[in-house]
Short mmCIF file of C-alpha atoms and ligand atoms in Angstrom, two decimals:
data_model
loop_
_atom_site.label_atom_id
_atom_site.label_comp_id
_atom_site.label_asym_id
_atom_site.label_seq_id
_atom_site.Cartn_x
_atom_site.Cartn_y
_atom_site.Cartn_z
CA MET A 1 7.64 -54.09 32.25
CA ASN A 2 5.75 -56.22 34.29
CA ILE A 3 6.18 -57.62 37.53
CA LEU A 4 9.28 -58.61 37.28
CA ASP A 5 10.86 -55.43 37.06
CA PHE A 6 9.38 -53.55 39.62
CA LYS A 7 12.42 -55.38 42.03
CA LYS A 8 14.83 -56.28 39.02
CA TYR A 9 15.08 -51.90 39.04
CA LYS A 10 15.49 -51.19 42.53
CA ALA A 11 17.97 -53.79 42.24
CA GLY A 12 19.79 -52.41 39.70
CA ASN A 13 19.06 -48.44 40.81
CA LYS A 14 16.84 -48.17 37.70
CA VAL A 15 14.30 -45.49 38.61
CA ILE A 16 10.76 -46.53 37.75
CA SER A 17 8.22 -43.95 36.01
CA MET A 18 4.60 -44.22 36.69
CA ILE A 19 1.78 -41.89 35.51
CA THR A 20 -1.49 -41.67 35.69
CA CYS A 21 -4.58 -42.07 33.42
CA TYR A 22 -7.57 -42.83 32.34
CA ASP A 23 -9.19 -42.72 28.78
CA SER A 24 -8.42 -44.54 25.80
CA TRP A 25 -6.56 -41.40 23.86
CA SER A 26 -3.79 -40.48 25.88
CA ALA A 27 -3.12 -44.37 26.54
CA THR A 28 -2.26 -44.29 23.74
CA ILE A 29 0.25 -41.54 23.40
CA ILE A 30 0.80 -42.98 26.72
CA GLU A 31 1.94 -46.47 24.99
CA GLU A 32 4.18 -45.12 22.96
CA SER A 33 6.62 -43.12 25.64
CA GLN A 34 8.99 -44.29 27.59
CA LEU A 35 7.45 -44.11 30.57
CA ASP A 36 7.45 -47.41 32.32
CA CYS A 37 3.88 -48.03 33.59
CA ILE A 38 0.40 -46.16 34.03
CA LEU A 39 -1.67 -46.39 37.20
CA VAL A 40 -5.65 -45.86 36.52
CA GLY A 41 -5.53 -43.80 39.79
CA ASP A 42 -8.61 -43.20 41.38
CA SER A 43 -8.07 -39.81 41.56
CA LEU A 44 -9.58 -40.04 37.98
CA ALA A 45 -13.10 -39.00 40.23
CA MET A 46 -11.54 -35.68 40.38
CA ALA A 47 -9.84 -35.38 37.42
CA MET A 48 -12.31 -36.72 34.87
CA HIS A 49 -15.77 -36.23 36.89
CA GLY A 50 -15.28 -32.87 38.58
CA HIS A 51 -15.59 -34.30 42.13
CA ASP A 52 -13.64 -32.79 45.03
CA SER A 53 -12.68 -35.63 46.07
CA THR A 54 -11.76 -39.54 45.44
CA LEU A 55 -14.64 -40.99 47.26
CA PRO A 56 -17.30 -41.24 44.49
CA ALA A 57 -14.86 -43.97 42.12
CA ASP A 58 -16.31 -47.29 42.82
CA THR A 59 -15.81 -50.37 41.35
CA ASP A 60 -17.56 -49.89 37.69
CA LEU A 61 -16.20 -46.85 37.18
CA MET A 62 -12.71 -47.54 38.18
CA ALA A 63 -13.24 -50.75 36.02
CA LEU A 64 -14.75 -48.68 33.13
CA HIS A 65 -12.19 -46.56 33.03
CA ILE A 66 -9.29 -48.96 33.17
CA ALA A 67 -11.12 -51.39 30.09
CA ALA A 68 -10.55 -48.06 28.13
CA VAL A 69 -7.16 -47.51 29.01
CA ARG A 70 -5.88 -51.17 27.87
CA LYS A 71 -7.60 -50.65 24.83
CA GLY A 72 -5.09 -47.57 24.38
CA ALA A 73 -2.47 -49.45 25.37
CA PRO A 74 -1.87 -52.81 24.69
CA THR A 75 1.02 -53.78 26.38
CA SER A 76 1.48 -51.23 29.08
CA PHE A 77 1.96 -52.83 32.76
CA ILE A 78 -1.33 -51.18 34.36
CA VAL A 79 -1.91 -50.50 37.98
CA GLY A 80 -5.77 -49.89 39.00
CA ASP A 81 -6.62 -48.47 42.23
CA MET A 82 -9.60 -50.28 44.67
CA PRO A 83 -11.76 -47.72 44.94
CA PHE A 84 -12.71 -46.02 48.63
CA LEU A 85 -13.99 -49.46 50.93
CA SER A 86 -13.87 -51.20 48.46
CA PHE A 87 -11.64 -53.73 50.56
CA ARG A 88 -13.50 -52.77 53.81
CA LYS A 89 -16.35 -55.03 53.43
CA GLY A 90 -15.08 -57.77 54.20
CA LEU A 91 -13.08 -60.62 51.46
CA VAL A 92 -16.10 -61.60 49.42
CA PRO A 93 -16.81 -58.25 47.85
CA ALA A 94 -12.89 -57.03 48.04
CA MET A 95 -12.63 -59.86 45.91
CA GLU A 96 -15.34 -59.13 43.69
CA THR A 97 -13.79 -55.80 42.67
CA VAL A 98 -10.64 -57.51 42.26
CA GLU A 99 -11.86 -59.88 39.91
CA LYS A 100 -13.99 -56.66 37.89
CA LEU A 101 -10.49 -55.17 37.75
CA MET A 102 -8.41 -57.50 36.56
CA LYS A 103 -10.36 -59.16 34.08
CA ALA A 104 -11.38 -55.07 32.81
CA GLY A 105 -7.37 -55.32 32.04
CA ALA A 106 -5.53 -53.95 35.40
CA ASN A 107 -2.05 -56.22 35.95
CA ALA A 108 -2.09 -55.13 38.92
CA LEU A 109 -4.16 -53.36 41.34
CA LYS A 110 -2.92 -50.57 44.47
CA LEU A 111 -5.32 -50.00 47.93
CA GLU A 112 -4.78 -47.43 50.56
CA GLY A 113 -3.62 -47.91 53.65
CA ILE A 114 -3.24 -50.89 55.88
CA ASP A 115 -4.30 -50.92 59.55
CA GLY A 116 -7.44 -53.93 59.82
CA HIS A 117 -6.86 -54.91 56.08
CA SER A 118 -3.79 -57.10 56.21
CA GLU A 119 -5.76 -60.60 55.67
CA ILE A 120 -7.08 -59.03 52.88
CA ILE A 121 -3.26 -58.20 51.07
CA SER A 122 -2.30 -61.05 51.70
CA HIS A 123 -5.20 -63.36 50.44
CA ILE A 124 -5.49 -61.19 46.89
CA VAL A 125 -1.73 -61.60 47.11
CA LYS A 126 -2.09 -65.38 47.13
CA SER A 127 -4.66 -65.32 44.67
CA GLY A 128 -2.09 -64.78 41.86
CA VAL A 129 -2.66 -60.61 41.73
CA PRO A 130 -0.37 -58.07 42.41
CA VAL A 131 -1.05 -55.44 44.76
CA MET A 132 0.73 -52.33 45.59
CA GLY A 133 0.42 -50.15 48.23
CA HIS A 134 -0.12 -46.68 49.44
CA ILE A 135 0.61 -44.52 52.34
CA GLY A 136 1.17 -41.31 53.45
CA LEU A 137 -1.18 -38.95 52.62
CA THR A 138 -4.25 -41.50 51.54
CA PRO A 139 -6.79 -39.43 49.83
CA GLN A 140 -9.63 -41.77 50.22
CA SER A 141 -9.35 -41.13 53.82
CA VAL A 142 -9.13 -37.21 53.45
CA ASN A 143 -12.27 -36.69 55.95
CA GLN A 144 -9.97 -38.16 58.93
CA LEU A 145 -6.51 -36.31 58.04
CA GLY A 146 -8.95 -33.15 58.00
CA GLY A 147 -7.09 -32.11 54.39
CA TYR A 148 -4.88 -32.78 51.83
CA LYS A 149 -1.84 -32.24 54.05
CA VAL A 150 2.15 -33.79 54.72
CA GLN A 151 2.05 -36.52 57.09
CA GLY A 152 4.86 -38.23 58.97
CA LYS A 153 5.54 -35.01 60.18
CA THR A 154 5.74 -36.13 63.75
CA ASP A 155 8.63 -38.90 64.78
CA GLU A 156 5.72 -41.46 65.87
CA LYS A 157 4.30 -40.50 62.46
CA ALA A 158 7.01 -41.50 60.62
CA GLN A 159 7.69 -44.10 62.80
CA GLN A 160 3.96 -45.30 61.61
CA LEU A 161 4.70 -45.29 58.58
CA GLN A 162 7.75 -47.01 58.45
CA LYS A 163 6.24 -49.50 60.50
CA ASP A 164 3.34 -49.71 58.15
CA ALA A 165 5.87 -49.51 55.03
CA LEU A 166 7.67 -53.08 56.81
CA ALA A 167 4.09 -54.62 56.67
CA LEU A 168 2.76 -53.87 53.28
CA GLU A 169 6.40 -55.69 51.90
CA GLU A 170 5.38 -58.94 54.76
CA ALA A 171 1.46 -59.01 53.14
CA GLY A 172 3.45 -59.51 49.92
CA CYS A 173 2.87 -56.17 48.22
CA PHE A 174 5.29 -55.66 44.74
CA ALA A 175 5.61 -51.57 45.57
CA ILE A 176 4.42 -48.79 48.30
CA VAL A 177 3.60 -45.53 47.22
CA LEU A 178 4.26 -42.92 49.34
CA GLU A 179 2.01 -39.97 48.86
CA CYS A 180 3.28 -36.57 50.48
CA VAL A 181 6.02 -36.91 52.81
CA PRO A 182 9.23 -35.23 54.13
CA SER A 183 11.89 -36.47 52.08
CA SER A 184 13.95 -37.47 54.95
CA ILE A 185 11.05 -40.56 55.24
CA GLY A 186 10.53 -41.42 52.14
CA LYS A 187 14.92 -41.88 51.78
CA LEU A 188 14.20 -43.78 54.58
CA ILE A 189 11.57 -45.67 54.08
CA THR A 190 12.68 -46.89 50.91
CA GLU A 191 16.26 -47.68 52.23
CA LYS A 192 13.82 -50.28 54.32
CA LEU A 193 12.77 -51.83 52.03
CA THR A 194 14.06 -54.72 49.29
CA ILE A 195 10.48 -53.11 47.24
CA PRO A 196 10.51 -50.18 45.07
CA THR A 197 8.81 -47.23 46.62
CA ILE A 198 7.08 -44.67 44.35
CA GLY A 199 7.02 -40.96 45.41
CA ILE A 200 4.11 -38.26 45.03
CA GLY A 201 5.74 -35.41 47.11
CA ALA A 202 7.89 -37.80 48.93
CA GLY A 203 11.37 -36.60 47.48
CA ASN A 204 13.90 -37.73 45.06
CA SER A 205 15.01 -40.17 47.29
CA CYS A 206 11.77 -42.72 46.01
CA ASP A 207 12.61 -45.66 43.90
CA GLY A 208 9.87 -44.40 41.43
CA GLN A 209 8.31 -41.38 40.81
CA VAL A 210 4.25 -41.03 39.90
CA LEU A 211 2.25 -37.81 39.02
CA VAL A 212 -1.01 -37.34 37.64
CA LEU A 213 -1.31 -37.09 34.06
CA GLN A 214 -3.77 -33.63 33.66
CA ASP A 215 -1.13 -32.15 36.31
CA MET A 216 2.35 -32.56 34.45
CA LEU A 217 1.16 -31.53 31.32
CA GLY A 218 -0.47 -28.31 32.97
CA LEU A 219 -4.09 -29.09 32.50
CA ASN A 220 -5.22 -27.82 35.28
CA ASN A 221 -5.42 -24.71 36.09
CA ARG A 222 -6.85 -24.71 39.57
CA PHE A 223 -4.41 -27.16 41.44
CA GLN A 224 -1.11 -26.48 41.87
CA PRO A 225 0.54 -28.37 44.73
CA LYS A 226 4.32 -28.09 45.55
CA PHE A 227 5.27 -31.63 44.47
CA VAL A 228 3.79 -31.06 41.48
CA ARG A 229 6.32 -29.72 37.88
CA THR A 230 4.07 -28.89 35.07
CA PHE A 231 6.46 -30.26 31.50
CA MET A 232 4.10 -28.17 29.53
CA GLU A 233 1.71 -25.27 29.34
CA GLY A 234 -1.35 -27.64 28.42
CA PHE A 235 -4.67 -25.59 29.82
CA ASP A 236 -3.39 -22.33 27.68
CA THR A 237 -1.91 -24.38 25.47
CA VAL A 238 -5.49 -26.20 24.49
CA LYS A 239 -7.49 -22.85 25.20
CA ASN A 240 -5.43 -21.10 22.19
CA ALA A 241 -6.28 -24.43 19.66
CA LEU A 242 -10.15 -23.77 20.94
CA ASN A 243 -9.54 -20.51 20.16
CA GLU A 244 -7.71 -20.40 16.74
CA TYR A 245 -10.55 -23.54 15.28
CA ASP A 246 -12.72 -20.89 16.69
CA ASN A 247 -11.42 -18.18 14.64
CA VAL A 248 -11.25 -19.98 11.20
CA VAL A 249 -14.41 -21.14 11.82
CA LYS A 250 -16.20 -18.00 11.83
CA GLU A 251 -13.64 -16.45 8.82
CA ARG A 252 -15.34 -19.27 6.75
CA SER A 253 -11.58 -20.39 5.92
CA PHE A 254 -12.74 -23.59 7.59
CA PRO A 255 -13.03 -26.28 5.88
CA SER A 256 -10.62 -25.22 2.96
CA ASN A 257 -11.35 -26.80 -0.17
CA LYS A 258 -8.66 -29.32 0.67
CA GLU A 259 -11.00 -30.33 3.87
CA SER A 260 -14.18 -30.47 1.36
CA TYR A 261 -15.12 -33.32 -1.08
CA SER A 262 -16.06 -32.45 -4.44
O1 LIG B 301 -5.57 -41.90 42.69
C1 LIG B 301 -4.15 -41.54 42.10
O2 LIG B 301 -4.03 -40.98 41.09
C2 LIG B 301 -2.71 -41.93 42.80
C3 LIG B 301 -1.66 -41.25 42.64
C4 LIG B 301 -1.88 -40.09 43.30
C5 LIG B 301 -0.85 -42.10 43.14
O3 LIG B 301 -3.02 -42.41 44.16
#
């Protein structure tokens, strides 16, 4: 997939599949899969580093993970997240982050919200870097939102989301993530835009879907939001494999002669 395909997918009613990825070994599997594109999300602060929010991710950490994913998935379309506050300190620091993340191997960048930084989004786009918007539940604003909650539930908030989506399209975004909004709002925004929407907890009318890899593989046994479907019992599968290894080591049946040098 490349940047031109996003609009083509929407025009042809072809659904976009996106998955998060933060490291090289899982990137090699995704590269071999049918999935359309990869998001190196700042959710890596939680999924990989054990933080309770995405706020601790900074530009260097994002660049490190983008570079690792690029090595494992040399031909995939990779979107990298601009981390917390990296686009709120003025144009020059924002562009320094853009430069680092693009040089690390991203094909496009995603940033949350629009209020107060639409001009920065336009400048990034005009600099030749595709930008993906992100509205609804924007985890970098969790402290202001009062938790990880469904957004756009009142008429006023739903209308604001529609205005923000149109403004992101106007600013030059090539796609928009809609996170945790009622399905009806996901549908309405999807119908209003000419660029694709990629939903996570935004219903099945969006032009595409994104999930966190660890969530959909069932590796995260501490966090099960309503919108996640698990496609594998990853936690128990991995735990059972580890226990099996422990057993064979302790009973001295590993390594066998075949697994040893003569
Ligand atoms: O950081 C992330 O993984 C994201 C997705 C949840 C959309 O922004």
